[in-house]
PDB file of C-alpha atoms in Angstrom:
ATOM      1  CA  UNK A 292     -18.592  13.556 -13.133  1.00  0.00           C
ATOM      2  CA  UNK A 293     -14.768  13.326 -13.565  1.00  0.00           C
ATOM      3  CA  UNK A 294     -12.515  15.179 -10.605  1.00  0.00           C
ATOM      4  CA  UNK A 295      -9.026  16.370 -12.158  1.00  0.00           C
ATOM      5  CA  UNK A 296      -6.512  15.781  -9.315  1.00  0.00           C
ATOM      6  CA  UNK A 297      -3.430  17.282  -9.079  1.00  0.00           C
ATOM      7  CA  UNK A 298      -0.331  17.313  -6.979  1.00  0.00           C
ATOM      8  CA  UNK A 299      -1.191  16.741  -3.146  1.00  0.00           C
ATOM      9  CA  UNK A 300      -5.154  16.121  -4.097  1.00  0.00           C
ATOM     10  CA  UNK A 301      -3.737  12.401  -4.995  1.00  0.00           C
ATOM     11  CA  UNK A 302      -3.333  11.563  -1.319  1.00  0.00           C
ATOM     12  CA  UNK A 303      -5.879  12.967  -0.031  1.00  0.00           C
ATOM     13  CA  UNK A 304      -9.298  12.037  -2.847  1.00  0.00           C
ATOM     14  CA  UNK A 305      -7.832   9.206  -4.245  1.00  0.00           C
ATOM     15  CA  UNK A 306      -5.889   7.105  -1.290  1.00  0.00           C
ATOM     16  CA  UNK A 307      -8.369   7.982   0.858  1.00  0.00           C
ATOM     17  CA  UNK A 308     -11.025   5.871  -1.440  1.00  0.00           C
ATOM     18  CA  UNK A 309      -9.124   2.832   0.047  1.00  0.00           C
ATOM     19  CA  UNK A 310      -9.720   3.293   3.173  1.00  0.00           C
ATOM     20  CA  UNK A 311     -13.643   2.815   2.105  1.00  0.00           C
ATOM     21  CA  UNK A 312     -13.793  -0.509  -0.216  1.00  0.00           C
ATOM     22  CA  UNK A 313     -15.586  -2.848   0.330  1.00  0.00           C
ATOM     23  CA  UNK A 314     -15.595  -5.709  -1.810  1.00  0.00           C
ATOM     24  CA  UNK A 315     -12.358  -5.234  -4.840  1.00  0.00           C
ATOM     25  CA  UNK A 316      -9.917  -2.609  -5.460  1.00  0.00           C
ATOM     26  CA  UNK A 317      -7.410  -3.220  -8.364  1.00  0.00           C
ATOM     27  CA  UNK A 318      -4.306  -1.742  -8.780  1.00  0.00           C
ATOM     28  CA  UNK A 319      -2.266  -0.869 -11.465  1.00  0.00           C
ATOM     29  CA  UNK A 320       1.193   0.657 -11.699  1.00  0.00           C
ATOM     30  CA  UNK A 321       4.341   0.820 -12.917  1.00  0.00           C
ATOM     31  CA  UNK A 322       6.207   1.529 -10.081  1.00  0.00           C
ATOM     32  CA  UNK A 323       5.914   0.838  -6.520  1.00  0.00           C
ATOM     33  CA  UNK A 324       7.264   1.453  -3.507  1.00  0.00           C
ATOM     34  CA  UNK A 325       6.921   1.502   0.471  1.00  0.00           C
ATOM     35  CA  UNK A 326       3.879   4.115   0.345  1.00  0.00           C
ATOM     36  CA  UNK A 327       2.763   5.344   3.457  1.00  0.00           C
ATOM     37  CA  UNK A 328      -0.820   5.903   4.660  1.00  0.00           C
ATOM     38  CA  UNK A 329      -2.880   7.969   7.657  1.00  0.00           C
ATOM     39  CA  UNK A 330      -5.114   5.865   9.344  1.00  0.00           C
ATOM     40  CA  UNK A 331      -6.517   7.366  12.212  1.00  0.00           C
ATOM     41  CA  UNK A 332      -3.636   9.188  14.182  1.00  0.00           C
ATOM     42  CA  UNK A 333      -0.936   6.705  12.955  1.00  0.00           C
ATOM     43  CA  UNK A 334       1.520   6.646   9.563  1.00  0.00           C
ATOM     44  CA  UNK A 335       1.199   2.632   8.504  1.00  0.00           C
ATOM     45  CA  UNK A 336       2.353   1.410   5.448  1.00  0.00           C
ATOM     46  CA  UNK A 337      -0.083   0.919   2.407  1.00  0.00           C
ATOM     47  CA  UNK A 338       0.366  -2.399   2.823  1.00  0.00           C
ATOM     48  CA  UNK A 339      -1.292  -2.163   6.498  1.00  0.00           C
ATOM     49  CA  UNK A 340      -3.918  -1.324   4.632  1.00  0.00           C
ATOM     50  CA  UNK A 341      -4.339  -3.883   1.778  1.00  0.00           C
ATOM     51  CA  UNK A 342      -3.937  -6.562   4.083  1.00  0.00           C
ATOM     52  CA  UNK A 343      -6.401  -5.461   6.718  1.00  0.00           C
ATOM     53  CA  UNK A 344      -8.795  -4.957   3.434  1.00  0.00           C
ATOM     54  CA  UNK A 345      -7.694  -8.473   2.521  1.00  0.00           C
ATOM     55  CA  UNK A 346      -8.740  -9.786   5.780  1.00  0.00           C
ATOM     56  CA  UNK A 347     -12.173  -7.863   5.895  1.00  0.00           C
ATOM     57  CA  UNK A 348     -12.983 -10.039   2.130  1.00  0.00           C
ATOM     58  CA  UNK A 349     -12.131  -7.556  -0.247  1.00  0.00           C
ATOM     59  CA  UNK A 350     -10.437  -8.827  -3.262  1.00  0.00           C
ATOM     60  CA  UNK A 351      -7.354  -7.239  -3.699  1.00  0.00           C
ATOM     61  CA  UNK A 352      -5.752  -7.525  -7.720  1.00  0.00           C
ATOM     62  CA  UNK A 353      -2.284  -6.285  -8.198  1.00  0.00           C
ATOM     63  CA  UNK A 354      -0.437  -5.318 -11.468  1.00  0.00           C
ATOM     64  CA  UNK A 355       3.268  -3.887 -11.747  1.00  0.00           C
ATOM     65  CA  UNK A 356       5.895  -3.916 -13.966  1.00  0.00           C
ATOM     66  CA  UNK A 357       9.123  -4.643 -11.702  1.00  0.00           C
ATOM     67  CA  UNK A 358       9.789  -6.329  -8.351  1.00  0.00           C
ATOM     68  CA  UNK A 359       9.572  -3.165  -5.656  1.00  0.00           C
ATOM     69  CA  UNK A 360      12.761  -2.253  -3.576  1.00  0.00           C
ATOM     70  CA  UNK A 361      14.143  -3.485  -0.295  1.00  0.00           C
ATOM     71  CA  UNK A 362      12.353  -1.342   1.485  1.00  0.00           C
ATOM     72  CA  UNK A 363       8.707  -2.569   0.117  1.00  0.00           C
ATOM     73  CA  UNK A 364       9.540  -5.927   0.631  1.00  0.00           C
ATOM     74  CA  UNK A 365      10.517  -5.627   4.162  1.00  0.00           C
ATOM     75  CA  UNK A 366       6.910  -4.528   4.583  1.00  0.00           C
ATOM     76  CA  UNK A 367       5.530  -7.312   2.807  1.00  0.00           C
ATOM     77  CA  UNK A 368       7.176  -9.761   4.721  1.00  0.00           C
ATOM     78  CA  UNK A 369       5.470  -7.938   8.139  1.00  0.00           C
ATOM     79  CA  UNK A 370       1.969  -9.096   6.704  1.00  0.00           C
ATOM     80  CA  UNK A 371       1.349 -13.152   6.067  1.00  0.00           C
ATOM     81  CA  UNK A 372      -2.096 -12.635   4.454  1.00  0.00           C
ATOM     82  CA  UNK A 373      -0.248 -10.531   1.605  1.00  0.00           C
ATOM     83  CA  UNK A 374       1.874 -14.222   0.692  1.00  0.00           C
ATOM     84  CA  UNK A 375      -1.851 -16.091   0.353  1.00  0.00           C
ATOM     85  CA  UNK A 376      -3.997 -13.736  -1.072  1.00  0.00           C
ATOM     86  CA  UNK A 377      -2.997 -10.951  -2.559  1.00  0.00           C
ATOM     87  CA  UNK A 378      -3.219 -11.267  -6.255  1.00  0.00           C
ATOM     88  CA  UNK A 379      -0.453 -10.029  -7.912  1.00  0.00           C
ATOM     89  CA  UNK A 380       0.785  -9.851 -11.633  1.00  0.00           C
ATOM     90  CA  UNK A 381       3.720  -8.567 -12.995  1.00  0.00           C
ATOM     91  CA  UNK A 382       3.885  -7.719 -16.244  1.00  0.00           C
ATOM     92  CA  UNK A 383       7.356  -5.350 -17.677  1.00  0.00           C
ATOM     93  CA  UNK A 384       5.231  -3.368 -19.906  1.00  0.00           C
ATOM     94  CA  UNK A 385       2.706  -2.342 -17.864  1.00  0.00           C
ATOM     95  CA  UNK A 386       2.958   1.389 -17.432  1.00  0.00           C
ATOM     96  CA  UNK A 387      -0.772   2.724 -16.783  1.00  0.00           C
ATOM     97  CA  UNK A 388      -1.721   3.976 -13.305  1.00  0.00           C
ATOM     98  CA  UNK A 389      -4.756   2.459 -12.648  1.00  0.00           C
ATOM     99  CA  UNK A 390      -6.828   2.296  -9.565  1.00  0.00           C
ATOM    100  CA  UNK A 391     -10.323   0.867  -9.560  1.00  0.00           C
ATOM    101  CA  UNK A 392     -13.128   1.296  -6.449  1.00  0.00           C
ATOM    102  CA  UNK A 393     -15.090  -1.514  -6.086  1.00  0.00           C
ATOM    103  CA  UNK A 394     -16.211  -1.535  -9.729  1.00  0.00           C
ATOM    104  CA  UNK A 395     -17.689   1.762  -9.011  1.00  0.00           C
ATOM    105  CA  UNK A 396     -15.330   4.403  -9.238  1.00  0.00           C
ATOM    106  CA  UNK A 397     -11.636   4.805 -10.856  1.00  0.00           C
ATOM    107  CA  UNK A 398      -8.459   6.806 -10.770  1.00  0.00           C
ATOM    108  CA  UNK A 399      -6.816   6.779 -14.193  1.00  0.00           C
ATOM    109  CA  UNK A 400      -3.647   9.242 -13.947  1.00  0.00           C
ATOM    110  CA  UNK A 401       0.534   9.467 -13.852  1.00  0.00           C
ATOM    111  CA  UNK A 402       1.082   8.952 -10.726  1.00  0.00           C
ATOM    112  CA  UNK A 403       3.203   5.314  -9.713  1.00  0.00           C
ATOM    113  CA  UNK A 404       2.014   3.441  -6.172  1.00  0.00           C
ATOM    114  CA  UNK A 405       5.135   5.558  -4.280  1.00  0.00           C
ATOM    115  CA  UNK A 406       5.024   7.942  -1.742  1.00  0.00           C
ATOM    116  CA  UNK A 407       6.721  10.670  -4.230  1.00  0.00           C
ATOM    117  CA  UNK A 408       3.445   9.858  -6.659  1.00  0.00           C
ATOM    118  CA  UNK A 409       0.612   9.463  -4.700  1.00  0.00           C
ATOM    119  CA  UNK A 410       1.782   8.860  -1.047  1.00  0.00           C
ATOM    120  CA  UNK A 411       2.693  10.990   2.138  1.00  0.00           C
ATOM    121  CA  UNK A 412       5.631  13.079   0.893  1.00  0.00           C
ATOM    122  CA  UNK A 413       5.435  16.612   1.358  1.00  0.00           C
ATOM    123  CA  UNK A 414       4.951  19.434  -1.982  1.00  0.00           C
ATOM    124  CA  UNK A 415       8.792  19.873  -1.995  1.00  0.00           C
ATOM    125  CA  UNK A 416       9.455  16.115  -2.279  1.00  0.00           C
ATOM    126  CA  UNK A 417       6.404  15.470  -4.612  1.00  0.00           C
ATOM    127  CA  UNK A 418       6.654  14.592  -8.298  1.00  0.00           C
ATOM    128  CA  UNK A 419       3.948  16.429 -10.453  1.00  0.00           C
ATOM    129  CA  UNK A 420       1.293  14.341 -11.146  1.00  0.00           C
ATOM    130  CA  UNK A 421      -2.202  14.707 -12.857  1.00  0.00           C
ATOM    131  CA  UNK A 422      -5.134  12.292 -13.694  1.00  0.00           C
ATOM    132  CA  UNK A 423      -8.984  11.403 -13.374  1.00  0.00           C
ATOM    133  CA  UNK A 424     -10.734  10.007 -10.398  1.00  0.00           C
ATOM    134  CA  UNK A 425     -14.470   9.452 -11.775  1.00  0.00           C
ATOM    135  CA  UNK A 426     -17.697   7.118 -11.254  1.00  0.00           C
ATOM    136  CA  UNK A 427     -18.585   7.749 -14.761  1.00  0.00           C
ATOM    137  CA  UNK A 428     -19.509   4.193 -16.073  1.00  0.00           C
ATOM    138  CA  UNK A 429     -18.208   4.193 -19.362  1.00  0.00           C
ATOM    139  CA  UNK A 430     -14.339   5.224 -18.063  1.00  0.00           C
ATOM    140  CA  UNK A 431     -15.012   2.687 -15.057  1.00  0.00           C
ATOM    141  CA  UNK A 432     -15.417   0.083 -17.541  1.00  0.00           C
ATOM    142  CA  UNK A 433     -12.833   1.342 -20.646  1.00  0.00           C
ATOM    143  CA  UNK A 434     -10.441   0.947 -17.406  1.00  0.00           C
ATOM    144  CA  UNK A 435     -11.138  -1.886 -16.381  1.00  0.00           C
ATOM    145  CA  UNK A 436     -11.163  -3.945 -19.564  1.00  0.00           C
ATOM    146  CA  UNK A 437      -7.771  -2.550 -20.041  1.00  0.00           C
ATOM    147  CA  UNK A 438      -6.530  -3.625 -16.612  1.00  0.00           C
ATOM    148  CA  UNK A 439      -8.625  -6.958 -17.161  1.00  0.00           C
ATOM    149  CA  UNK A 440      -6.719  -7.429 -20.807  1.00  0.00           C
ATOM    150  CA  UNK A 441      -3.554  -7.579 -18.814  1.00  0.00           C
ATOM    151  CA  UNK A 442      -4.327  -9.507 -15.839  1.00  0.00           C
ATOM    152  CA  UNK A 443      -5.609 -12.368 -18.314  1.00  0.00           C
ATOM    153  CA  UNK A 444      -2.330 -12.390 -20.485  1.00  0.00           C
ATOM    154  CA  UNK A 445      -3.887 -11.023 -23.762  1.00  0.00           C
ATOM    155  CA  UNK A 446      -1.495  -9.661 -24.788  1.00  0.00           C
ATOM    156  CA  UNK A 447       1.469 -12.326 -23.426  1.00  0.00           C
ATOM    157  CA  UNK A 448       1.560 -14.736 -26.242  1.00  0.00           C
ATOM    158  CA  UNK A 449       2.755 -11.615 -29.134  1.00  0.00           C
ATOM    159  CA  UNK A 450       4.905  -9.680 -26.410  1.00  0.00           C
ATOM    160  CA  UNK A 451       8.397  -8.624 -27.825  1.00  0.00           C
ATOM    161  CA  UNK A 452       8.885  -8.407 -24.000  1.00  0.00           C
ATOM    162  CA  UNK A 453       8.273 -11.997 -23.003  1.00  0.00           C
ATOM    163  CA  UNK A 454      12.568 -12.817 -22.808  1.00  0.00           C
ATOM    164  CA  UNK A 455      12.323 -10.007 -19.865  1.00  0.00           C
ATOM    165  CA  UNK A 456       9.138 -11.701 -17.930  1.00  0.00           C
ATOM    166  CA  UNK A 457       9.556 -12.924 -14.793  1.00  0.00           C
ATOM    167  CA  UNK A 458       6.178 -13.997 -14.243  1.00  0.00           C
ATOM    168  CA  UNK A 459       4.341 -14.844 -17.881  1.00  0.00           C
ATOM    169  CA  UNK A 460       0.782 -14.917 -17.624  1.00  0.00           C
ATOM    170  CA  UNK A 461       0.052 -17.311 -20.452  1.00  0.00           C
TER     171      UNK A 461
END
């Protein structure tokens, strides 16, 4: 059954599903930026997180449509497995928000990979954001075809966007 999830609810049922995965999560955005994350007591950044997942096994797919600020790639650089194996993609026309649970479960929605659309910020600093987190097998699979599409370069060959790629697919 699909969960609408608004403002704060974005943190707190759909980051929190990343804390739990086990074997892929695949992420999809436009933007992104140096996100925060609780775990436990402590404020780490997201990308703690993905490489920690990384080194428990879990395949970790990454799609965005520009090269993240200073700030995100000063955390990158804190975490060597990120250079190895995370996979990443970037594509200038992606704009969906796509997260996907272990093939299970997916948040489809508006909100970017930053802390003012999904992260730690407080409701004054927030943007207003909606979208879909559901296990519903049909959207699980609609959404991942689409992110799928991308991450194999369907669509790179016809892109009137292909002069602004930095990184064609195909």
């Amino acid at each position: 059954m699909p969960t609408y999830i608004s403002n704060s609810s974005h943190y707190t049922e759909v980051l929190s599903r990343v804390l739990n995965v086990k074997h892929s999560l695949w992420i999809g955005t436009a933007d992104i930026k140096d996100l925060y994350i609780e775990i436990g007591n402590e404020k780490k950044p997201f990308l703690a997180l993905v490489a920690q997942l990384i080194r428990k096994g879990v395949e970790v797919r990454l799609i965005h449509a520009k090269e993240p600020g200073q700030n995100f790639r000063e955390d990158f650089d804190k975490y060597p497995t990120l250079y190895d194996r995370l996979e990443r993609v970037l594509c200038p026309r992606v704009h969906f928000k796509i997260l996907v649970f272990d093939c299970k479960e997916v948040y489809v929605g508006s909100a970017n990979l930053t802390g003012a659309g999904i992260g730690m910020k407080a409701e004054t600093t927030r943007n207003f954001e909606a979208g879909i987190l559901t296990d519903d097998p049909t959207i699980v699979e609609q959404a991942m075809n689409q992110f799928d599409e991308v991450w194999m370069g369907k669509h790179c060959k016809k892109c009137k966007r292909r002069d602004f790629c930095a990184d064609p697919i195909v």
